XYZ file of C-alpha atoms in Angstrom:
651
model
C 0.000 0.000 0.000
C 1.295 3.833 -0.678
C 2.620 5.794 2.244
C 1.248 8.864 -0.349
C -2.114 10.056 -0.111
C -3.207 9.346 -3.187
C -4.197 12.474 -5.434
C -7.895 12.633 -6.389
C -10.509 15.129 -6.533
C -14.495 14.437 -7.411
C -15.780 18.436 -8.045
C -19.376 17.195 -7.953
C -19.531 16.012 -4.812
C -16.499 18.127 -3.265
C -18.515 20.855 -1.133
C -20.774 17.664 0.255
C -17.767 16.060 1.350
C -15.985 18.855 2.834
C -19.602 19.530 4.699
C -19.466 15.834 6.104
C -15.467 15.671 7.097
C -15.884 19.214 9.054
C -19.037 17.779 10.717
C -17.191 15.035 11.862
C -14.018 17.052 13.291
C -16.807 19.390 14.976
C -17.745 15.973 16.619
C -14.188 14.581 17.091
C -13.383 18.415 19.145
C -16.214 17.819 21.542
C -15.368 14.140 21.860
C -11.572 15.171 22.759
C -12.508 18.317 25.210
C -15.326 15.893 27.032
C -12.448 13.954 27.879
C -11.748 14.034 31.964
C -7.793 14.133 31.796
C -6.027 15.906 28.733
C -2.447 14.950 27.946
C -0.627 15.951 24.583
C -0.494 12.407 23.707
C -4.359 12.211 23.447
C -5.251 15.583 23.082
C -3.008 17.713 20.819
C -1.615 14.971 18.874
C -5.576 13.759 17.471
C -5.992 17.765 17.137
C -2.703 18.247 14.303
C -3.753 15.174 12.704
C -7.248 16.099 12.246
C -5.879 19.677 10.381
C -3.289 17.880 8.619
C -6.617 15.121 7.329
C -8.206 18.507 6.235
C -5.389 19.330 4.452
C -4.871 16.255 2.250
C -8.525 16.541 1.234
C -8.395 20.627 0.584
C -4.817 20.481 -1.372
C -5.944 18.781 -4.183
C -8.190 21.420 -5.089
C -6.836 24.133 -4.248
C -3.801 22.705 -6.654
C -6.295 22.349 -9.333
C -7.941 25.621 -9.228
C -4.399 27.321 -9.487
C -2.587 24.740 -12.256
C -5.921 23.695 -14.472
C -8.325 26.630 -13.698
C -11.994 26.170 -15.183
C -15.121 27.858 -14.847
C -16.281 25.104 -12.711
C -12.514 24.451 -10.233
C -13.372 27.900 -9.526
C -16.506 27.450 -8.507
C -16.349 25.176 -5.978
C -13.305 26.887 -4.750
C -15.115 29.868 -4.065
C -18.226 27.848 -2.691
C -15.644 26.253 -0.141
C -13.757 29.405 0.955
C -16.551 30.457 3.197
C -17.457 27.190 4.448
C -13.581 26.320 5.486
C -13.145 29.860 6.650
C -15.999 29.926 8.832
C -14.894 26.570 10.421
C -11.426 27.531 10.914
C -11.744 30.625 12.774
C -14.594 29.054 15.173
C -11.868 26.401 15.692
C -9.033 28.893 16.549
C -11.602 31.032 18.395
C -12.503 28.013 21.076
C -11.986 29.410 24.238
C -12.286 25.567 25.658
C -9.178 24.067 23.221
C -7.481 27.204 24.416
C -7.290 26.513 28.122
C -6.194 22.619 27.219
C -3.477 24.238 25.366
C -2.681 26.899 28.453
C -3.073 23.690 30.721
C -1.116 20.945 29.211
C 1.968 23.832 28.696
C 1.903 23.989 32.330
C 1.093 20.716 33.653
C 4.069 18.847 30.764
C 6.709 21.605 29.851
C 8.902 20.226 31.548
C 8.445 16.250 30.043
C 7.499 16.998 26.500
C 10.028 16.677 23.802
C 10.955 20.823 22.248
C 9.321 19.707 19.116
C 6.050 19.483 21.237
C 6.526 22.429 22.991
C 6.910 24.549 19.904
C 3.506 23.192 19.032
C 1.975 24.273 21.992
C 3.552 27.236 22.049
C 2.340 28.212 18.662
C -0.872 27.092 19.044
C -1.424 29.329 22.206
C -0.174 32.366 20.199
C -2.157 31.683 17.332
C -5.180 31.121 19.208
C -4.529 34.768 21.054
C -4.293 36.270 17.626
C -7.655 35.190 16.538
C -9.194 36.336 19.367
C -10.059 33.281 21.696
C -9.619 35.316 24.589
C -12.106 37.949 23.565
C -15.416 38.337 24.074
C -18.531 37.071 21.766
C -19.257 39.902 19.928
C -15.682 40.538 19.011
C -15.141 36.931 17.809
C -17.873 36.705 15.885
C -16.879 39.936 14.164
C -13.679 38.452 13.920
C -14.805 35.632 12.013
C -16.856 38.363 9.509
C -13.870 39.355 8.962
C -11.780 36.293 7.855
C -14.433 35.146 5.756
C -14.323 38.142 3.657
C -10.665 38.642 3.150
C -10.656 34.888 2.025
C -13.278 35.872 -0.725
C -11.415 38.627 -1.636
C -8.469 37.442 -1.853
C -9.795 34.814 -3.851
C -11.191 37.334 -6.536
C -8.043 39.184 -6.400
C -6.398 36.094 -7.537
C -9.206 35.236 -10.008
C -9.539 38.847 -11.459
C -5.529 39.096 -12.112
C -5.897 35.668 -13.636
C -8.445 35.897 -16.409
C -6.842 39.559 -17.486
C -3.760 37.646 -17.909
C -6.075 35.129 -20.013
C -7.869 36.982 -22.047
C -5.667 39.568 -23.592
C -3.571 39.097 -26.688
C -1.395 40.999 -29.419
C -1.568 39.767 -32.500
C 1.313 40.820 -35.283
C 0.843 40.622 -38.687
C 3.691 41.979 -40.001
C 7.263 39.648 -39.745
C 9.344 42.539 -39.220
C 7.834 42.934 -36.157
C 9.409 40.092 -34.625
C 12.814 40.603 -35.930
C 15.281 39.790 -33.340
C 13.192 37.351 -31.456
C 14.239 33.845 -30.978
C 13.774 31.128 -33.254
C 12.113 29.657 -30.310
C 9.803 32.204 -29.024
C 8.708 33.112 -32.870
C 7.926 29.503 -33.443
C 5.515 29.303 -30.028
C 3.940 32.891 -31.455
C 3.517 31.861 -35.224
C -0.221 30.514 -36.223
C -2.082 30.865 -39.554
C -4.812 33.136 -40.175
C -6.447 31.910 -43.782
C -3.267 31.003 -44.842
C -1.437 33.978 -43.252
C 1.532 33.269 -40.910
C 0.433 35.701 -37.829
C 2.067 36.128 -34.219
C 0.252 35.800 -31.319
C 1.639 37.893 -27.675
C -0.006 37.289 -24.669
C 0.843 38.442 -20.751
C 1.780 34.473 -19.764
C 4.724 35.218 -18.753
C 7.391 33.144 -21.407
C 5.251 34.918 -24.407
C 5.190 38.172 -22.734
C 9.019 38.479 -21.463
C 10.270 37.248 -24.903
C 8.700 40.601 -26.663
C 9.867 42.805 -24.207
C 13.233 41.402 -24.101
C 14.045 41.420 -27.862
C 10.798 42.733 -29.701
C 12.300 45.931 -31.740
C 8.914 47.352 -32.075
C 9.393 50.232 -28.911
C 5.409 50.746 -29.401
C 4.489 46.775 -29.051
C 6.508 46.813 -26.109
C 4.841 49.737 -24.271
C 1.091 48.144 -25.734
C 1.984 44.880 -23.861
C 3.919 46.887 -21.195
C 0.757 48.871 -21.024
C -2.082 45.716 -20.750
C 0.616 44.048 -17.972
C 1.009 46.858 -15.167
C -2.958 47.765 -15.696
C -4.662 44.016 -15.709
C -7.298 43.918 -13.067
C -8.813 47.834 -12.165
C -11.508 46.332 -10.089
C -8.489 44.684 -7.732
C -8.117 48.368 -6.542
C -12.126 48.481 -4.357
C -10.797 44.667 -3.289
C -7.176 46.272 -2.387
C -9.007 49.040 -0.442
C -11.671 46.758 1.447
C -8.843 44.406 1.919
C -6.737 46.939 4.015
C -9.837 48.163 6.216
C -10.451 44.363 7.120
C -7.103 44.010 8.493
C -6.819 47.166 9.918
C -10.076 46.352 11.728
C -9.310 42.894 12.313
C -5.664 44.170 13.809
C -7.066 46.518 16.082
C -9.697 43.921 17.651
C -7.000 41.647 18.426
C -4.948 44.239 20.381
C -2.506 45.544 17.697
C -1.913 49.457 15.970
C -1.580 48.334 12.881
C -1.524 45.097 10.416
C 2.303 45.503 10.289
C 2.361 44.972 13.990
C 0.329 42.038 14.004
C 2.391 40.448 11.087
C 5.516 41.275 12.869
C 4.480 38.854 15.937
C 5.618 35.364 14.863
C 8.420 36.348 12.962
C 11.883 36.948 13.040
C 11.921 40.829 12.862
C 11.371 42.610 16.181
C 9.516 45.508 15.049
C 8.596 48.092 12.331
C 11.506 50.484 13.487
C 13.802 47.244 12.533
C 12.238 46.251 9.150
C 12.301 49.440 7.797
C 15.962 50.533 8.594
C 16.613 47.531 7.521
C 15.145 48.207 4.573
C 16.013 51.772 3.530
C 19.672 51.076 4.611
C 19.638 48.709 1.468
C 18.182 51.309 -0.524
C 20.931 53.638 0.665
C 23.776 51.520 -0.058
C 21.945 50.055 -3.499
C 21.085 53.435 -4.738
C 24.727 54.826 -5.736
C 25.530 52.019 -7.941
C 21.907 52.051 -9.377
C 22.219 55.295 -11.032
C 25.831 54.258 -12.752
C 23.568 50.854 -13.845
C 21.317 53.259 -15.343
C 23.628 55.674 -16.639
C 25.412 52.807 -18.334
C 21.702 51.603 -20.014
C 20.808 55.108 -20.997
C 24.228 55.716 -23.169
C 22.545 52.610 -25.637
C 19.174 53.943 -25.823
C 18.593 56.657 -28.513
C 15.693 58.485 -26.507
C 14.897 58.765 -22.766
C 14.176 55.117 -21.619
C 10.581 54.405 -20.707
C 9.848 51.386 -18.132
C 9.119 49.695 -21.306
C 12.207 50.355 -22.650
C 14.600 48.600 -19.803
C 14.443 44.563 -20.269
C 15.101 44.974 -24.320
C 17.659 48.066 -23.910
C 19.744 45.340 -20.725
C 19.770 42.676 -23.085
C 21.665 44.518 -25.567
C 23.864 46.221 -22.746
C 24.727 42.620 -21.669
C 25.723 41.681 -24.669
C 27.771 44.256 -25.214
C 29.352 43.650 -22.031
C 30.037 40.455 -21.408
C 29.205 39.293 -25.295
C 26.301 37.214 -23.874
C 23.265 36.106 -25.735
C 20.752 34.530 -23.656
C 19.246 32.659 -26.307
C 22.553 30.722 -26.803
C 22.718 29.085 -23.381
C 18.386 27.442 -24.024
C 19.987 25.078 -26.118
C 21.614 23.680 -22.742
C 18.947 23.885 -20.691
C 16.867 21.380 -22.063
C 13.991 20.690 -19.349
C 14.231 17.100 -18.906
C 17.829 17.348 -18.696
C 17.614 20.180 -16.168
C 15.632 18.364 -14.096
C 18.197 15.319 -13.966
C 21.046 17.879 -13.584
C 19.422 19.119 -10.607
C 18.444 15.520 -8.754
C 22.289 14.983 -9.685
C 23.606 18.185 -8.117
C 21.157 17.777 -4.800
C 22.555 14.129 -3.933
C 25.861 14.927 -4.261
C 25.607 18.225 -2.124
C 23.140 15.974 0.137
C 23.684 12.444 -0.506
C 19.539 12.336 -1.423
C 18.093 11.035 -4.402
C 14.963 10.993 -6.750
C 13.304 8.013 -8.817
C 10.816 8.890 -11.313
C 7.285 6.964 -10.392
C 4.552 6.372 -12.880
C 0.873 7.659 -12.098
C -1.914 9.320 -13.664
C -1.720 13.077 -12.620
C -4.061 16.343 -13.135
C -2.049 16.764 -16.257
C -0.157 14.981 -18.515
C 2.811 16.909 -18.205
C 3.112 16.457 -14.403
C 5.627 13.948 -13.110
C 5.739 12.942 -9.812
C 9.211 11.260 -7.812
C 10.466 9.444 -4.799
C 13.144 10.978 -2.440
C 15.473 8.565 -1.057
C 17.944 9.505 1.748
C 20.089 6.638 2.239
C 18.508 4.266 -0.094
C 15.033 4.893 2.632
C 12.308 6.002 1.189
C 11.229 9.254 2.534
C 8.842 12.124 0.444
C 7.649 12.346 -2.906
C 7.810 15.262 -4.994
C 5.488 16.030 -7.586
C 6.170 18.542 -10.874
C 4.538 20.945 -12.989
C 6.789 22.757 -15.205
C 5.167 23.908 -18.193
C 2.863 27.134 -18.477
C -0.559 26.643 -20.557
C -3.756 28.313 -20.397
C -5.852 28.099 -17.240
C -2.659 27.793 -15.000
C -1.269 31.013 -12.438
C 1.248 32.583 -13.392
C 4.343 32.760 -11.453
C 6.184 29.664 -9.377
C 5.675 28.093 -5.802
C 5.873 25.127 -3.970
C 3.589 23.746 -2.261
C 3.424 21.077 0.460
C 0.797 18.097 0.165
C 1.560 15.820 3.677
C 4.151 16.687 6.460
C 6.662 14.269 8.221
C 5.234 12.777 11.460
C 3.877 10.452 13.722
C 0.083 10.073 13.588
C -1.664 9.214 16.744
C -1.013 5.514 16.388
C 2.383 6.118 16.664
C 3.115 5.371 12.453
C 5.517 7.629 10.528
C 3.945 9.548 7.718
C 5.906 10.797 5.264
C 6.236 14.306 3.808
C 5.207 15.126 -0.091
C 5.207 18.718 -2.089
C 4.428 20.587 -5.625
C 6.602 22.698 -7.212
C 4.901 24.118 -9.961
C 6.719 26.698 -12.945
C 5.675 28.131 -15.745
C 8.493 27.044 -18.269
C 8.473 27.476 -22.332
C 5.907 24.838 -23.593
C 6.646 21.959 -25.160
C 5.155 19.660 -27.909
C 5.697 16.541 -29.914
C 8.367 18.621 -32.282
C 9.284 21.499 -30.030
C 11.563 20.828 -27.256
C 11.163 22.841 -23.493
C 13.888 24.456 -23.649
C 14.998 26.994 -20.558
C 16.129 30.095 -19.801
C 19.011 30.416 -17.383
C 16.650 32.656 -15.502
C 14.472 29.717 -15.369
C 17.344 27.334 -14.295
C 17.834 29.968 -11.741
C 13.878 29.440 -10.626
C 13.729 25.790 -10.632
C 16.355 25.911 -7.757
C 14.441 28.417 -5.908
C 11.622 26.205 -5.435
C 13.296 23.225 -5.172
C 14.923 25.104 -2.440
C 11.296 25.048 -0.693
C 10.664 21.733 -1.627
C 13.459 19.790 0.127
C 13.043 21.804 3.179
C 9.690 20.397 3.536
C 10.506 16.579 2.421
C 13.511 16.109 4.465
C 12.658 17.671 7.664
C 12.714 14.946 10.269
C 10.361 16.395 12.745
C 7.655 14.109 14.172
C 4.803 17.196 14.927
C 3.239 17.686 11.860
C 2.771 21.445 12.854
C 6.059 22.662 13.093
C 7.379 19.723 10.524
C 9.093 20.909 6.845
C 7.703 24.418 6.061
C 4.843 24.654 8.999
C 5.438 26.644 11.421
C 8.434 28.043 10.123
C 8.861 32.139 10.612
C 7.752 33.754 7.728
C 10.851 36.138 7.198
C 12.907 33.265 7.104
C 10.512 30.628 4.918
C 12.701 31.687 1.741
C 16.353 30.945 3.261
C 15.950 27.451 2.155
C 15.382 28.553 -1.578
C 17.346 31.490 -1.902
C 20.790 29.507 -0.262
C 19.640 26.607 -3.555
C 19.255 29.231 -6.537
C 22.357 30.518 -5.854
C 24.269 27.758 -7.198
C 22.922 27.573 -10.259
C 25.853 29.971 -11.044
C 28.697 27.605 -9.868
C 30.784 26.188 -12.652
C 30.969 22.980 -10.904
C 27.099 22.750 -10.514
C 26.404 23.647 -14.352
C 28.362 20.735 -15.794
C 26.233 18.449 -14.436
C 23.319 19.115 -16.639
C 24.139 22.281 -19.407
C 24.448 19.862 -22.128
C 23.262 21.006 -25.678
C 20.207 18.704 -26.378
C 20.910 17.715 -30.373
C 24.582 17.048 -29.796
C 24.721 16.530 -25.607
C 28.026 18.979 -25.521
C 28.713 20.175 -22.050
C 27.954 23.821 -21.726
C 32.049 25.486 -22.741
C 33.848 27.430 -19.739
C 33.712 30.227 -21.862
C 30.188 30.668 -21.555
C 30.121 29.721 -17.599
C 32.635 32.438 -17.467
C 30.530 35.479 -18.980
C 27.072 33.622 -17.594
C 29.040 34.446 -13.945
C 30.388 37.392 -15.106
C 26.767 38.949 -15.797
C 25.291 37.168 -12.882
C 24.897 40.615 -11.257
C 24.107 42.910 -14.148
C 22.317 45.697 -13.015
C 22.166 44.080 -9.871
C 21.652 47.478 -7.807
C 18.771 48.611 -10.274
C 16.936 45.137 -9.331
C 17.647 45.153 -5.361
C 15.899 49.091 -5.937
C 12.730 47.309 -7.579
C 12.142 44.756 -4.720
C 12.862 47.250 -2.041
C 10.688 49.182 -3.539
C 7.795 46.638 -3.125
C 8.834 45.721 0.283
C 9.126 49.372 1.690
C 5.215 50.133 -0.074
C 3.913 46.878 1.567
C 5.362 47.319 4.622
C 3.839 50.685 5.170
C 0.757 50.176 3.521
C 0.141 47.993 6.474
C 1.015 50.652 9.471
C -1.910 52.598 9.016
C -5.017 52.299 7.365
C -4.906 53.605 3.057
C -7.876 54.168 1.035
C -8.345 54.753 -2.862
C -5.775 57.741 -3.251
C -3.764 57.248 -0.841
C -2.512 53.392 -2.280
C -1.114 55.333 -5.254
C 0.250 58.556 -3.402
C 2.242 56.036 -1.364
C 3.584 54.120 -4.008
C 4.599 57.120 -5.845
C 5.974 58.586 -2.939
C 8.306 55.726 -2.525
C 9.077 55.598 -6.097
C 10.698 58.995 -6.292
C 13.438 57.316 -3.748
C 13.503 53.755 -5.741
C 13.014 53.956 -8.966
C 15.392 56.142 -11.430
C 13.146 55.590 -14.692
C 10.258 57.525 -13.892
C 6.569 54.958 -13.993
C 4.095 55.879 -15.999
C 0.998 57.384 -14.368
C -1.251 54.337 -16.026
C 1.277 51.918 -13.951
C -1.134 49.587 -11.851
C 1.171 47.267 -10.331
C -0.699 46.925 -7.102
C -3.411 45.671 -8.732
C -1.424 42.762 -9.449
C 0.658 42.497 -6.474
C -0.713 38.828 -5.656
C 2.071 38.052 -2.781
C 0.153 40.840 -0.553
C -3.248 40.987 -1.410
C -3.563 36.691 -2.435
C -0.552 35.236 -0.868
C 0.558 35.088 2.648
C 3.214 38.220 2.337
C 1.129 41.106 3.406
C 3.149 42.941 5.608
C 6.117 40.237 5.134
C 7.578 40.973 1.105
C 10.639 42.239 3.315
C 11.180 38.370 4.419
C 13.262 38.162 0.811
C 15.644 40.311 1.714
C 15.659 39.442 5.287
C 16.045 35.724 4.315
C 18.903 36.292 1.874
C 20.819 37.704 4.474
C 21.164 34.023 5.622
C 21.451 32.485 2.293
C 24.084 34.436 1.383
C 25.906 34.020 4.827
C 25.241 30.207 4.795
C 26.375 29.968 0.705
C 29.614 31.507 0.923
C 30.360 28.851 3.867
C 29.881 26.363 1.190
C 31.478 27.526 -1.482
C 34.387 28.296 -0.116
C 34.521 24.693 1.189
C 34.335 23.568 -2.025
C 30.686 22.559 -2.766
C 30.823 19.114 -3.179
C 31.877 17.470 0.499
C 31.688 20.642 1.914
C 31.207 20.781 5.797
C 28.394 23.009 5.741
C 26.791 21.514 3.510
C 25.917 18.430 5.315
C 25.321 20.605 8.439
C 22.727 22.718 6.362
C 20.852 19.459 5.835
C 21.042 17.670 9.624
C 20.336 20.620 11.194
C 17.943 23.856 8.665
C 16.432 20.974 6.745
C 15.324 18.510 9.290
C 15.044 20.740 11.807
C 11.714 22.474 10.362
C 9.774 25.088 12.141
C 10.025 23.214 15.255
C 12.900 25.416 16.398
C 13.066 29.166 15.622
C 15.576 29.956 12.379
C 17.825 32.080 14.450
C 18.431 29.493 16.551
C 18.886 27.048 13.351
C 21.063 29.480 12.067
C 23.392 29.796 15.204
C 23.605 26.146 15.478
C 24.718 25.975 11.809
C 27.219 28.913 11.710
C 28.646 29.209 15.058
C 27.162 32.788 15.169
C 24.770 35.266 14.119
C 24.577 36.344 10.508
C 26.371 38.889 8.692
C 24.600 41.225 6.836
C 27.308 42.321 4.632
C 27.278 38.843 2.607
C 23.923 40.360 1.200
C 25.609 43.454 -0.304
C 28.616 40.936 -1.316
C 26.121 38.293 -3.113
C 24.608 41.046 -5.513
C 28.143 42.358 -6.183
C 27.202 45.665 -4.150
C 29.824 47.934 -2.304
C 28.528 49.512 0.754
C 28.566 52.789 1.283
């Protein structure tokens, strides 16, 4: 029998199941608090498996909704929202479950293993941030509330999604997709009675490939143009978003969202995050405006916002002689993938066998980890970007590593889903180093979460991990996918299976932080608006004042008034960043820190390597990361590996 759940979803009877299963955990709570003596053992321990149940019935839709949308996955998402919201926050809201919690911490601190104390201790704190402790009125406000921003942010989502969808640019004339890649003209090309027509669209392959080497300055602005103003009706959900938590921040005790956020990560404060912050603007901002000085001498007007990905790519070629579109070639998919199970067991002695089972798509592949020759989480792919499928890249996790009540290991699997070049039957996948660079960011994620050896499902892989330290993991794995050493493994042309030549490792590492600066600007830019969009309440206006305001500091080519991006800032207003987008930067402070160690130990064999694994990886969220850290390192981190990582000098 499979130690996997096995991955199935029936849509017409999915909100009548979820209605029965939440029934019968409403049952299972009573049954557990009518118990006479609670213990962790048969108390807590039924309670995380019963979530973690939920979970592998919810996943698979959820999964579905974002990688094979329809008319009808959307549907019942949006049908179940309400119903899992509402049950949820009555859950977290149970004064009675909270006083077990309060009662077993004091009665078994002292006997339970730290992994179970974490558990409790989280649990307490995120019952006292929903509002347990408060009185009736307030909770049931509370749980208005919730309910709401989950429909919202589910529309925000859905919204951003069909704009993406629904537009398209269609070209007629073949001149004006001179200097595009063979590649990238062949996945535009259809006929049209006969004529050979090119078909744009905002997916993101399609759409980056015309604004990195379309030559037509006003089909780059057009598609510039539909991309930063996709989804105007996001901006009433943006503004009834921010009163919610505002509202819902104050209830619980809190000035401001920001506040709230701030209290189970690593970050102390607001003062904190936002020196920390603007001191990376300050010491970014010097070699920014050379970057840009260096990108207007190419241009023969003022650049534009649409001007800057096709203007870099000739500056980088200029500079380093690099042509992206010579290095896809070696980054076949398939072999990609290989390269990087090949690079991952010899930096962690772990490795992947490919299984075979129907998935939601045809293109999905799914694969067992082994760590010494034991079997031990299964990873599941989906690469390719289509129709009907979010944009973007995550991972996310399906079951978590632990003990069930019985006592019997489960074992961990995850998604990591991309949105790579398409293939076809004649038409090959073939990557952009950018993509390479993405793959490992995620996979990053996804071993964190399989190989974590934590027995409390809660704090186990990703759970219960602080959120401003959640992207350590990936951000210390992309990183190598500039070593030398690393790319040999798998950059082998795919007609003739050369390895990738040094000479084009050299300028690939070379360019690794072209206009470096310029980008650090652009996410500190969305980190600093984020941040202080959620330390006091904002309304209509005052969303764009602030984002200009911070603009005139961050960004040296001056946005164009119709420039929407909020609109289509998912991470805040769909994902779980709001308040948090700083955690990338805060995060890569450790990367960095933690990647140097191993490079300059050589990679392969390397010391620090092996720690990474037996103590960040398996140790999950069941210890904080800054204690992780310090174990790993000896010390706390430096921040100046940051500044050295994107080639920055401080100032």
């Amino acid at each position: 029998m499979s130690q996997f759940i096995q991955f199935k979803l029936n849509l017409d009877t999915f909100i009548e199941d979820l209605n029965t299963l939440l029934k019968a955990n409403e049952k299972k709570v009573q049954d557990l608090l009518a118990q006479d003596s609670k213990t962790y053992k048969n108390f807590v321990k039924p309670l995380q498996m019963m979530d973690e149940k939920l979970e592998h019935f919810f996943t698979p839709l959820s999964h579905v909704n974002s990688v094979n949308n329809t008319d009808e996955t959307q549907k019942v998402y949006s049908d179940s929202l309400p119903i899992l919201t509402e049950y949820s926050t009555k859950l977290s809201q149970n004064i009675e479950i909270y006083k077990v919690y309060k009662e077993i911490d004091a009665n078994e601190k002292e006997t339970l293993h730290y992994e179970q104390n974490r558990v409790i201790e989280l649990n307490i704190e995120h019952f006292e941030h929903s509002g347990a402790h408060l009185d009736d009125d307030i909770k049931a406000r509370l749980q208005e509330i919730n309910i709401k921003k989950s429909e919202l942010s589910n529309h925000f989502s859905q919204n951003l999604l069909d704009a993406t969808n629904a537009y398209e640019y269609i070209i007629e004339d073949k001149e004006d997709v001179r200097g595009l890649p063979k590649s990238d003209i062949a996945n535009a090309a259809f006929e049209d009675n006969g004529i050979t027509k090119y078909k744009f669209t905002l997916q993101m392959p399609s759409y980056i490939a015309y604004m990195t080497y379309g030559e037509n300055a006003s089909i780059r602005e057009a598609l510039y143009k539909a991309y930063v103003t996709r989804a105007p009706q996001n901006a009433e959900i943006i503004d009834e978003l921010l009163a919610l938590k505002d509202e819902m921040s104050k209830l619980l005790g809190f000035s401001n969202y920001a506040e709230y956020s701030l209290a189970g990560k690593m970050a102390e404060n607001e003062t904190q995050v936002l020196g920390f912050l603007n001191n990376l603007v300050h010491n970014a901002k010097v070699q920014a405006r050379t970057e840009l000085q260096e990108l207007q001498a190419i241009a023969p007007q003022k650049l534009q916002s649409f001007d800057s990905g096709f203007y870099s790519e000739i500056l980088k070629k200029e500079k380093y002689d690099i042509d992206e579109e010579e290095y896809r070639p070696y980054f076949e998919k398939t072999s990609v993938i290989e390269g990087t199970f090949t690079f991952l067991n010899k930096l962690f002695g772990i490795r992947f066998e490919n299984v075979k089972e129907n998935l939601w798509d045809e293109k999905a592949t799914s694969y067992n980890l082994y760590v010494d020759n034991k079997l031990t989480a299964r990873l599941y792919f989906d690469l390719e970007a289509r129709k009907g499928k979010r944009g973007g890249a995550w991972m996310h996790n399906f079951q978590a590593h632990c003990t069930n009540e019985k006592g019997k290991e489960q074992l961990a699997s995850a998604f990591v889903v991309c949105n790579f070049p398409p293939s076809s039957k004649s038409t090959k996948s073939l990557l952009r180093h950018d993509d390479v660079v993405t793959l490992f960011h995620e996979m990053g994620h996804a071993i964190h979460h399989m190989l974590s050896s934590v027995n409390e499902n809660e704090v186990s892989g990703v759970n219960g991990v602080q959120w401003d330290a959640v992207e350590f993991p990936s951000q210390f794995l992309e990183n190598f996918a500039y070593e030398p050493k690393v790319l040999k493994l798998f950059a082998k042309h795919y007609e003739t299976g050369a390895v990738i030549p040094d000479s084009m490792i050299e300028k690939l590492v070379k360019s690794k932080n072209f206009l470096s600066a310029s980008g650090m600007l652009r996410q500190l830019e969305f980190s600093i608006f984020d941040f202080k969009l959620h330390t006091k309440p904002h309304a209509k206006k005052e969303v764009q004042d602030l984002l200009d305001s911070i603009r005139k500091d961050t960004s040296l080519i001056q946005t164009p008034s119709y420039n929407k991006f909020q609109n289509g800032f998912a991470h805040i207003f769909a994902g779980g960043y709001a308040a948090g987008y700083y955690s990338y930067k805060w995060a890569e402070v450790l990367s960095a820190d933690a990647f140097f160690s191993v490079v300059d130990e050589g990679i392969f064999n390397s010391r620090t390597a092996k720690e990474y694994r037996n103590i960040v990886l398996n140790g999950g969220g069941a210890k904080s990361m800054s204690v992780l850290f310090k174990e790993l390192m000896g010390r706390e981190p430096k921040p100046e590996n940051l500044l050295r990582l994107n080639g920055i000098k401080t100032v």
